[in-house]
mmCIF file of C-alpha atoms in Angstrom:
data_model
loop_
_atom_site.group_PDB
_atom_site.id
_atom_site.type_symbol
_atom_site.label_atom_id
_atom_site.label_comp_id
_atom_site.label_asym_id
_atom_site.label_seq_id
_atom_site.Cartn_x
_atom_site.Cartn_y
_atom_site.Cartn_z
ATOM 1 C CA UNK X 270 67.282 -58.670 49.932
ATOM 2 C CA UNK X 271 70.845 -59.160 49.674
ATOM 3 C CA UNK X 272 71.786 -59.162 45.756
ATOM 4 C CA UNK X 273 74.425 -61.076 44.129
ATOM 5 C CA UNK X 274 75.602 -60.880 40.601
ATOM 6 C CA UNK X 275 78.749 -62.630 39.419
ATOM 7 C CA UNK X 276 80.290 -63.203 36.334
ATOM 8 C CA UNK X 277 79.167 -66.743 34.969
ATOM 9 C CA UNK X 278 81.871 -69.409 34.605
ATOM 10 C CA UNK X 279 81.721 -73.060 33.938
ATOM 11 C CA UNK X 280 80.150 -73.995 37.046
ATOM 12 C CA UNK X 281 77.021 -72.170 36.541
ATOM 13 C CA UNK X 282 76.040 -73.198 33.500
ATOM 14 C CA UNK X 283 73.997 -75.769 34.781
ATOM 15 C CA UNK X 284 71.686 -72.838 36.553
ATOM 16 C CA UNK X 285 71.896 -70.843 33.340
ATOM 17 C CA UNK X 286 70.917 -72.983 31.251
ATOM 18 C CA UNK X 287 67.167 -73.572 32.421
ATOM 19 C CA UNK X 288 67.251 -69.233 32.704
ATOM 20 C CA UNK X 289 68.044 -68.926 29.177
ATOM 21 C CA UNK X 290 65.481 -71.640 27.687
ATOM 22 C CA UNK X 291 63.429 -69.556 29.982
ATOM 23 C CA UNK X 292 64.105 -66.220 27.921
ATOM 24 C CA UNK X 293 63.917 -68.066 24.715
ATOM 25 C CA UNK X 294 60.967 -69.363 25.597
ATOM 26 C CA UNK X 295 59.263 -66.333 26.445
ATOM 27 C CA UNK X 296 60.313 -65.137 23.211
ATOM 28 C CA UNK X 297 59.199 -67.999 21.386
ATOM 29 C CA UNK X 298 62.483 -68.965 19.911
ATOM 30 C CA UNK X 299 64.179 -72.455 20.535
ATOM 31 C CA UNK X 300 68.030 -72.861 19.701
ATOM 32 C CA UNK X 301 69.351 -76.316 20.586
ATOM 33 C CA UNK X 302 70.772 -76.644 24.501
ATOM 34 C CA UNK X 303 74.339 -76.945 22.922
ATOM 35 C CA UNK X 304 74.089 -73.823 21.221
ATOM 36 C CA UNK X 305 72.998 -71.810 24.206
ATOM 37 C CA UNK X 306 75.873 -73.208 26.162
ATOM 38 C CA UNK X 307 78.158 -73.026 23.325
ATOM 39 C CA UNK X 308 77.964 -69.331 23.119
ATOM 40 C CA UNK X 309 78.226 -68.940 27.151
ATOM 41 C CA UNK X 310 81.369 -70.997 27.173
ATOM 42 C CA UNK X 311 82.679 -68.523 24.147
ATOM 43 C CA UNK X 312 81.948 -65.192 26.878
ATOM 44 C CA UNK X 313 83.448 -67.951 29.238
ATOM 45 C CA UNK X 314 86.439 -68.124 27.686
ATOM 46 C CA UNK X 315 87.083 -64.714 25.822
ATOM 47 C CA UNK X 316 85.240 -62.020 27.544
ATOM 48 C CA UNK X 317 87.331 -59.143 26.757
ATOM 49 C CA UNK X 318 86.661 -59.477 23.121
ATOM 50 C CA UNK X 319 82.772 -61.463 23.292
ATOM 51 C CA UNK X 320 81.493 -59.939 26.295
ATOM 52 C CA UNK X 321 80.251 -61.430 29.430
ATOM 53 C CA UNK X 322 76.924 -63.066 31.267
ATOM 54 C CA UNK X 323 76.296 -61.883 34.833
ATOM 55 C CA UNK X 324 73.945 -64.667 36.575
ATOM 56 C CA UNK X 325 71.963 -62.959 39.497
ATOM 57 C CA UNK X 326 70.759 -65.341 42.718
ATOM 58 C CA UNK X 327 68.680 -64.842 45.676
ATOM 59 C CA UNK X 328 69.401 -64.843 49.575
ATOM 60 C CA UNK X 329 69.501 -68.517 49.151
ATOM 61 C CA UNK X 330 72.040 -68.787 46.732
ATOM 62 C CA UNK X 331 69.288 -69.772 44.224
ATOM 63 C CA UNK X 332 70.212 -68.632 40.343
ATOM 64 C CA UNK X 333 67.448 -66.603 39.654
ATOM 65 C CA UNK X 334 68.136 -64.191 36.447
ATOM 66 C CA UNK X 335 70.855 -63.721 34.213
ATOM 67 C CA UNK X 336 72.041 -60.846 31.471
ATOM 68 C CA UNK X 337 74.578 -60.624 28.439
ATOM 69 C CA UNK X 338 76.747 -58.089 27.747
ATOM 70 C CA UNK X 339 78.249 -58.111 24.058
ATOM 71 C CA UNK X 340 80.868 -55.648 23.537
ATOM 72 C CA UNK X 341 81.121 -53.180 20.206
ATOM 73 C CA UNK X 342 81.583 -49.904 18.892
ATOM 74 C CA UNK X 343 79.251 -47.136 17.775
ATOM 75 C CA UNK X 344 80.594 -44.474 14.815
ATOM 76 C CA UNK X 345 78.367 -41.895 15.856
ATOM 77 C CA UNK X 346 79.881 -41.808 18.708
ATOM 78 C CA UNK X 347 83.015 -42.664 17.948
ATOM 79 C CA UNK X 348 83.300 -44.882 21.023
ATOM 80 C CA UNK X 349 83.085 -48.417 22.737
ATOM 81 C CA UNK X 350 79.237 -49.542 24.029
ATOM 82 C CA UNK X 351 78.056 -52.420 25.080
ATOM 83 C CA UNK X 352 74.427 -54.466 24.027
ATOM 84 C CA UNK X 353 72.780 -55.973 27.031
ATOM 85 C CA UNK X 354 71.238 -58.669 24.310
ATOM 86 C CA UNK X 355 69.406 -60.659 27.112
ATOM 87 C CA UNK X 356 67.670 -59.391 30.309
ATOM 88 C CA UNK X 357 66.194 -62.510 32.618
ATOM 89 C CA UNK X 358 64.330 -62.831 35.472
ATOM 90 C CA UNK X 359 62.204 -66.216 36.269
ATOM 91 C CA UNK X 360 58.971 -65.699 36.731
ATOM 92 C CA UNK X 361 58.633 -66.366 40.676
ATOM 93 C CA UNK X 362 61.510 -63.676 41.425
ATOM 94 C CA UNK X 363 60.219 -60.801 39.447
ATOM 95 C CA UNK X 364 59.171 -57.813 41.204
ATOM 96 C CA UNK X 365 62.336 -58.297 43.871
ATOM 97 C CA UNK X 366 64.787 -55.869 42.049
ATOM 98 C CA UNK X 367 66.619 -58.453 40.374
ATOM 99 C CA UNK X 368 66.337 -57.089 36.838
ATOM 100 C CA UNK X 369 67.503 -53.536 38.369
ATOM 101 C CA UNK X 370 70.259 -54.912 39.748
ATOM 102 C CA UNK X 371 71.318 -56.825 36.660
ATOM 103 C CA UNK X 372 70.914 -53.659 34.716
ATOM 104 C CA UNK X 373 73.211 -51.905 36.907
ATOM 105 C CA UNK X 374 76.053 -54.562 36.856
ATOM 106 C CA UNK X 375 75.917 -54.176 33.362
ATOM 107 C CA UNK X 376 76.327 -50.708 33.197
ATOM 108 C CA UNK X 377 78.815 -50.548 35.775
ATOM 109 C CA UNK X 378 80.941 -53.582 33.666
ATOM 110 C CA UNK X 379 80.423 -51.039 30.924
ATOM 111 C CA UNK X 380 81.886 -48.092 32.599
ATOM 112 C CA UNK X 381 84.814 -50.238 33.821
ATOM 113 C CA UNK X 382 85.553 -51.525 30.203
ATOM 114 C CA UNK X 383 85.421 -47.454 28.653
ATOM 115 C CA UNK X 384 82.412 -48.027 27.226
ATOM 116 C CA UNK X 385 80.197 -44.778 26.884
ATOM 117 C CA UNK X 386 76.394 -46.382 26.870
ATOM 118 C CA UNK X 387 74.861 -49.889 27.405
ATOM 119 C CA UNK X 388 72.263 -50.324 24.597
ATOM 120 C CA UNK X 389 69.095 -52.653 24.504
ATOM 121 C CA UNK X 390 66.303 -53.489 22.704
ATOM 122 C CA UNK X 391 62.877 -55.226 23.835
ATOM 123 C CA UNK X 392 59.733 -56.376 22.156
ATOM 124 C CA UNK X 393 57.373 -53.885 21.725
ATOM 125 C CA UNK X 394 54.719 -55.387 23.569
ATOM 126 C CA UNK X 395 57.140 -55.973 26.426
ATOM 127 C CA UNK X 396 55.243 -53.591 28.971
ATOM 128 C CA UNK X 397 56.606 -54.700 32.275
ATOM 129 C CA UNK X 398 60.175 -54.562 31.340
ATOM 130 C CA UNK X 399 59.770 -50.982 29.687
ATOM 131 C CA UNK X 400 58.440 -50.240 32.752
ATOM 132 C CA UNK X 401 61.670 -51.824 34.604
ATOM 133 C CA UNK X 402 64.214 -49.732 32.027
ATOM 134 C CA UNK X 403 62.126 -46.340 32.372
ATOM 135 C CA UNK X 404 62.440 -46.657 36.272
ATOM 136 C CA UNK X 405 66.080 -47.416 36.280
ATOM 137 C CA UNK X 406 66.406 -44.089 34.152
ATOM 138 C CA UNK X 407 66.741 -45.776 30.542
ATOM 139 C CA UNK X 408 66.038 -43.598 27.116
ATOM 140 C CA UNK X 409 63.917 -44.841 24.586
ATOM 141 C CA UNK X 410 64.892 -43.693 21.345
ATOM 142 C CA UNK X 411 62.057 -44.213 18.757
ATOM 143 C CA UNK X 412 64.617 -42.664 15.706
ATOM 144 C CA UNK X 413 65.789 -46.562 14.671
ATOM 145 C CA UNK X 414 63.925 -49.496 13.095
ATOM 146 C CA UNK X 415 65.454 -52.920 13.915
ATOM 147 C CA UNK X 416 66.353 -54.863 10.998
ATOM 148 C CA UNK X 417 67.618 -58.587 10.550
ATOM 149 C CA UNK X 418 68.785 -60.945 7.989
ATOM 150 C CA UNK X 419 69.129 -64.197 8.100
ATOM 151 C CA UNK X 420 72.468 -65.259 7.057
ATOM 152 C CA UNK X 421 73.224 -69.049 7.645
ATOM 153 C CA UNK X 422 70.736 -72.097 5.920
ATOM 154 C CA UNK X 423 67.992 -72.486 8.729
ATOM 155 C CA UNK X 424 68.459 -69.467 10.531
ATOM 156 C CA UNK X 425 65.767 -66.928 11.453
ATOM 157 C CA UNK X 426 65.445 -63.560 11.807
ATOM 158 C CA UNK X 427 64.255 -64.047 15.421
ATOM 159 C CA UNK X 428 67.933 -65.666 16.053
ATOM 160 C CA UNK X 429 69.763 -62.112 16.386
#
């Protein structure tokens, strides 16, 4: 398998788009088709401060996963991360290495930017990808409890 994984622009958002529903899907979540392309058209156009989306496709060219980076900052480490918020990988292409090589873009994006981790979270009762992030060398680190609060009328804590 020969693996690309670009930076998304404008012309792949039609290939993202049914990746993402995908991943909200599967998370059983269900923001509007503008607002999912509204915030990859923000990375699109501001990336140094937003972050980026890397779209991943097969030897024929065929958009098969996608991940996005958002950039911060951690004070106890007193240095620049970024969150790999979404990890994606349709269905029919999983088991091919896609997700590895996704993670590793990211973390290589990370390490050109100065960043000094790439952080994630996933469900709990996400087995196969814990089992993708333990092979790929991730840490789990059971100290934290994820928290949320809904700040805007209608919103969820399942939106961040």
């Amino acid at each position: 398998m020969r693996e690309v994984i670009t930076t998304v622009t404008e012309a792949d958002l039609p290939e993202l788009l049914p990746l993402m529903r995908g991943y909200c899907n599967f998370y059983e979540v269900d923001p509007s088709d503008e607002a999912l392309l509204a915030m990859s058209r923000t990375l699109i156009a501001d990336p140094e401060f937003e972050g980026l989306q890397l779209i991943a496709r097969d030897d024929e060219g065929r958009a098969v996963g996608f991940a996005t980076i958002f950039w911060s900052w951690s004070t106890l480490s007193a240095s620049r991360l970024g969150v790999m918020n979404d990890l994606f990988v349709a269905a029919d292409a999983r088991g091919g290495g896609h997700a590895d090589a996704l993670i590793a873009e990211c973390a290589e994006r990370c390490r050109q930017r100065g960043a000094t981790s790439l952080d994630w979270q996933t469900a709990h009762d996400n087995t196969r990808a814990q089992a993708v992030y333990d092979r790929v060398g991730a840490t789990r680190d059971e100290r934290w409890l994820d928290y949320s609060l809904a700040v805007a009328p209608g919103a969820s804590t399942r939106d961040s």
